[in-house]
Amino acid sequence: MLESYNHQIETDYGRNLPVFENEEAAKVYYYEQRKENLSLLEDIYAELGLTLNYSVKSLIELEEVYFSFFQENKFRDFQLSIRDLEECMSIYFGEVVTIHLDGASWIVKEYSFTEGAYVKGLQCGRRATYFSNLFEDYYMTVKDASGQKMH
C-alpha cells in the first residue's frame, strides 16, 4: 500500500518552502521572520491601544483582535491580508508556548521531500509540529463570531 503512495501533496508543499544553502541560513531566515511578525503584531496592538504581554491569557485577546478585524473590516485600514495576520498569530502563539511550556523550543529542519527546503516548527520533548500558518482560515471555524468582544 505505501509503495504506491506518490507523495504529490508533500512535493507540492515543498515547492512553496524557502530553499537555503544550509541549516544555519534557514535558522537565520526564520529567526528574522519571527521578529518581523512579532514587530508587526506589536504595531497593530499599539494602534489598537493594546499591549502584547506574552501571557497564556493573551491568546484569548489575540483571538478577539482577530475576529474584530473581520467584524470591523480592519484589514484594509492596516493594509494587511488575512494570511498576514494569521501568520503573526502563529508566531505569537509559538512565542507564548516557548515561554510557558517547559522544554518547548523553536526548531528548523530540512524538509524531507524537497532538497534544500526548510521548515520551522515547535518542539517539546520528542513531539514536533512544523508549520507556516497554524491559524489558516481560522475565521471559518466559528460560524458566528458575534460573541467575540474586545477588551
Tab-separated table of C-alpha atoms in Angstrom:
chain	number	residue	atom	x	y	z
A	1	MET	CA	0.000	0.000	0.000
A	2	LEU	CA	2.694	2.549	0.952
A	3	GLU	CA	4.762	1.662	-2.109
A	4	SER	CA	2.055	3.091	-4.372
A	5	TYR	CA	1.801	6.403	-2.493
A	6	ASN	CA	3.103	9.151	-4.787
A	7	HIS	CA	3.815	11.978	-2.260
A	8	GLN	CA	2.248	14.610	-4.523
A	9	ILE	CA	0.853	16.629	-1.611
A	10	GLU	CA	4.225	16.654	0.119
A	11	THR	CA	6.032	17.570	-3.086
A	12	ASP	CA	3.618	20.432	-3.805
A	13	TYR	CA	4.022	21.736	-0.251
A	14	GLY	CA	7.798	21.606	-0.564
A	15	ARG	CA	7.741	23.738	-3.715
A	16	ASN	CA	6.410	26.644	-1.668
A	17	LEU	CA	9.076	26.424	1.028
A	18	PRO	CA	12.135	28.674	1.013
A	19	VAL	CA	15.366	26.997	-0.100
A	20	PHE	CA	18.673	27.609	1.662
A	21	GLU	CA	22.284	26.579	1.247
A	22	ASN	CA	22.379	25.159	4.759
A	23	GLU	CA	20.521	24.848	8.049
A	24	GLU	CA	22.220	27.890	9.591
A	25	ALA	CA	20.945	30.130	6.791
A	26	ALA	CA	17.450	28.729	7.322
A	27	LYS	CA	17.657	29.368	11.066
A	28	VAL	CA	18.670	32.989	10.491
A	29	TYR	CA	15.842	33.467	7.989
A	30	TYR	CA	13.176	32.007	10.270
A	31	TYR	CA	14.503	33.937	13.269
A	32	GLU	CA	14.254	37.204	11.318
A	33	GLN	CA	10.799	36.229	10.070
A	34	ARG	CA	9.639	35.639	13.656
A	35	LYS	CA	10.970	39.022	14.753
A	36	GLU	CA	9.282	40.782	11.799
A	37	ASN	CA	5.948	39.097	12.512
A	38	LEU	CA	6.108	39.970	16.205
A	39	SER	CA	7.053	43.561	15.396
A	40	LEU	CA	4.090	43.843	13.030
A	41	LEU	CA	1.752	42.424	15.656
A	42	GLU	CA	3.143	44.834	18.268
A	43	ASP	CA	2.486	47.743	15.876
A	44	ILE	CA	-1.086	46.546	15.334
A	45	TYR	CA	-1.652	46.244	19.067
A	46	ALA	CA	-0.182	49.713	19.698
A	47	GLU	CA	-2.531	51.186	17.087
A	48	LEU	CA	-5.439	49.464	18.869
A	49	GLY	CA	-4.267	50.736	22.270
A	50	LEU	CA	-3.354	47.224	23.434
A	51	THR	CA	-0.142	45.606	24.651
A	52	LEU	CA	1.280	42.167	23.912
A	53	ASN	CA	2.329	40.620	27.216
A	54	TYR	CA	3.047	37.026	26.098
A	55	SER	CA	0.840	35.538	28.809
A	56	VAL	CA	-1.259	32.459	28.191
A	57	LYS	CA	-4.400	34.574	28.688
A	58	SER	CA	-3.208	36.991	25.998
A	59	LEU	CA	-4.070	34.317	23.426
A	60	ILE	CA	-7.764	34.935	24.175
A	61	GLU	CA	-7.290	38.645	23.489
A	62	LEU	CA	-5.417	37.796	20.293
A	63	GLU	CA	-8.403	35.772	19.126
A	64	GLU	CA	-10.700	38.690	19.920
A	65	VAL	CA	-8.474	41.041	17.925
A	66	TYR	CA	-8.521	38.599	15.008
A	67	PHE	CA	-12.313	38.448	14.893
A	68	SER	CA	-12.591	42.218	15.341
A	69	PHE	CA	-10.659	42.626	12.091
A	70	PHE	CA	-13.472	40.807	10.314
A	71	GLN	CA	-16.318	42.456	12.185
A	72	GLU	CA	-14.938	45.958	11.693
A	73	ASN	CA	-13.287	45.463	8.281
A	74	LYS	CA	-9.878	46.484	9.629
A	75	PHE	CA	-7.745	44.584	7.127
A	76	ARG	CA	-7.774	47.468	4.658
A	77	ASP	CA	-7.106	50.034	7.406
A	78	PHE	CA	-3.964	48.158	8.424
A	79	GLN	CA	-3.024	47.207	4.844
A	80	LEU	CA	-2.924	43.612	5.963
A	81	SER	CA	-4.126	40.360	4.460
A	82	ILE	CA	-5.913	37.671	6.430
A	83	ARG	CA	-2.903	35.415	5.897
A	84	ASP	CA	-0.521	38.095	7.225
A	85	LEU	CA	-2.491	38.376	10.448
A	86	GLU	CA	-2.804	34.610	10.796
A	87	GLU	CA	0.951	34.179	10.353
A	88	CYS	CA	1.586	36.811	13.027
A	89	MET	CA	-0.810	34.947	15.303
A	90	SER	CA	1.050	31.693	14.640
A	91	ILE	CA	4.384	33.209	15.608
A	92	TYR	CA	2.928	34.858	18.707
A	93	PHE	CA	1.336	31.560	19.737
A	94	GLY	CA	4.723	29.882	19.325
A	95	GLU	CA	6.415	32.525	21.449
A	96	VAL	CA	3.844	32.080	24.207
A	97	VAL	CA	4.345	28.307	24.053
A	98	THR	CA	8.142	28.548	24.275
A	99	ILE	CA	7.899	30.942	27.218
A	100	HIS	CA	5.354	28.995	29.256
A	101	LEU	CA	5.860	25.328	28.371
A	102	ASP	CA	8.969	23.754	29.847
A	103	GLY	CA	11.133	22.186	27.184
A	104	ALA	CA	9.361	23.861	24.267
A	105	SER	CA	11.547	25.490	21.620
A	106	TRP	CA	11.599	26.693	18.035
A	107	ILE	CA	13.205	24.302	15.568
A	108	VAL	CA	14.246	24.412	11.933
A	109	LYS	CA	14.612	21.246	9.911
A	110	GLU	CA	15.236	20.318	6.283
A	111	TYR	CA	12.021	19.219	4.590
A	112	SER	CA	12.296	15.571	3.612
A	113	PHE	CA	10.614	15.859	0.215
A	114	THR	CA	12.430	18.917	-1.175
A	115	GLU	CA	16.197	19.224	-1.146
A	116	GLY	CA	17.414	22.447	0.430
A	117	ALA	CA	13.945	23.478	1.655
A	118	TYR	CA	13.499	24.034	5.366
A	119	VAL	CA	10.515	24.249	7.685
A	120	LYS	CA	10.111	25.871	11.076
A	121	GLY	CA	8.183	24.486	13.973
A	122	LEU	CA	7.819	23.934	17.665
A	123	GLN	CA	9.259	21.039	19.591
A	124	CYS	CA	8.525	19.820	23.080
A	125	GLY	CA	10.159	16.583	24.089
A	126	ARG	CA	10.006	14.128	21.215
A	127	ARG	CA	6.999	15.815	19.603
A	128	ALA	CA	7.462	18.408	16.861
A	129	THR	CA	4.923	20.383	14.851
A	130	TYR	CA	6.054	22.146	11.671
A	131	PHE	CA	4.007	24.981	10.199
A	132	SER	CA	3.873	28.247	8.341
A	133	ASN	CA	0.377	29.200	9.461
A	134	LEU	CA	-1.276	27.481	12.415
A	135	PHE	CA	-4.414	29.590	12.015
A	136	GLU	CA	-5.043	29.302	8.281
A	137	ASP	CA	-8.670	30.281	7.580
A	138	TYR	CA	-9.359	30.249	11.324
A	139	TYR	CA	-12.314	32.586	10.793
A	140	MET	CA	-14.126	29.706	9.119
A	141	THR	CA	-14.021	27.606	12.294
A	142	VAL	CA	-16.505	29.860	14.065
A	143	LYS	CA	-19.893	30.136	12.454
A	144	ASP	CA	-20.912	33.190	14.450
A	145	ALA	CA	-18.139	35.396	15.728
A	146	SER	CA	-20.585	37.989	17.051
A	147	GLY	CA	-19.916	36.689	20.549
A	148	GLN	CA	-16.276	37.793	20.261
A	149	LYS	CA	-15.542	41.030	22.095
A	150	MET	CA	-12.719	43.460	22.535
A	151	HIS	CA	-11.469	44.497	25.956
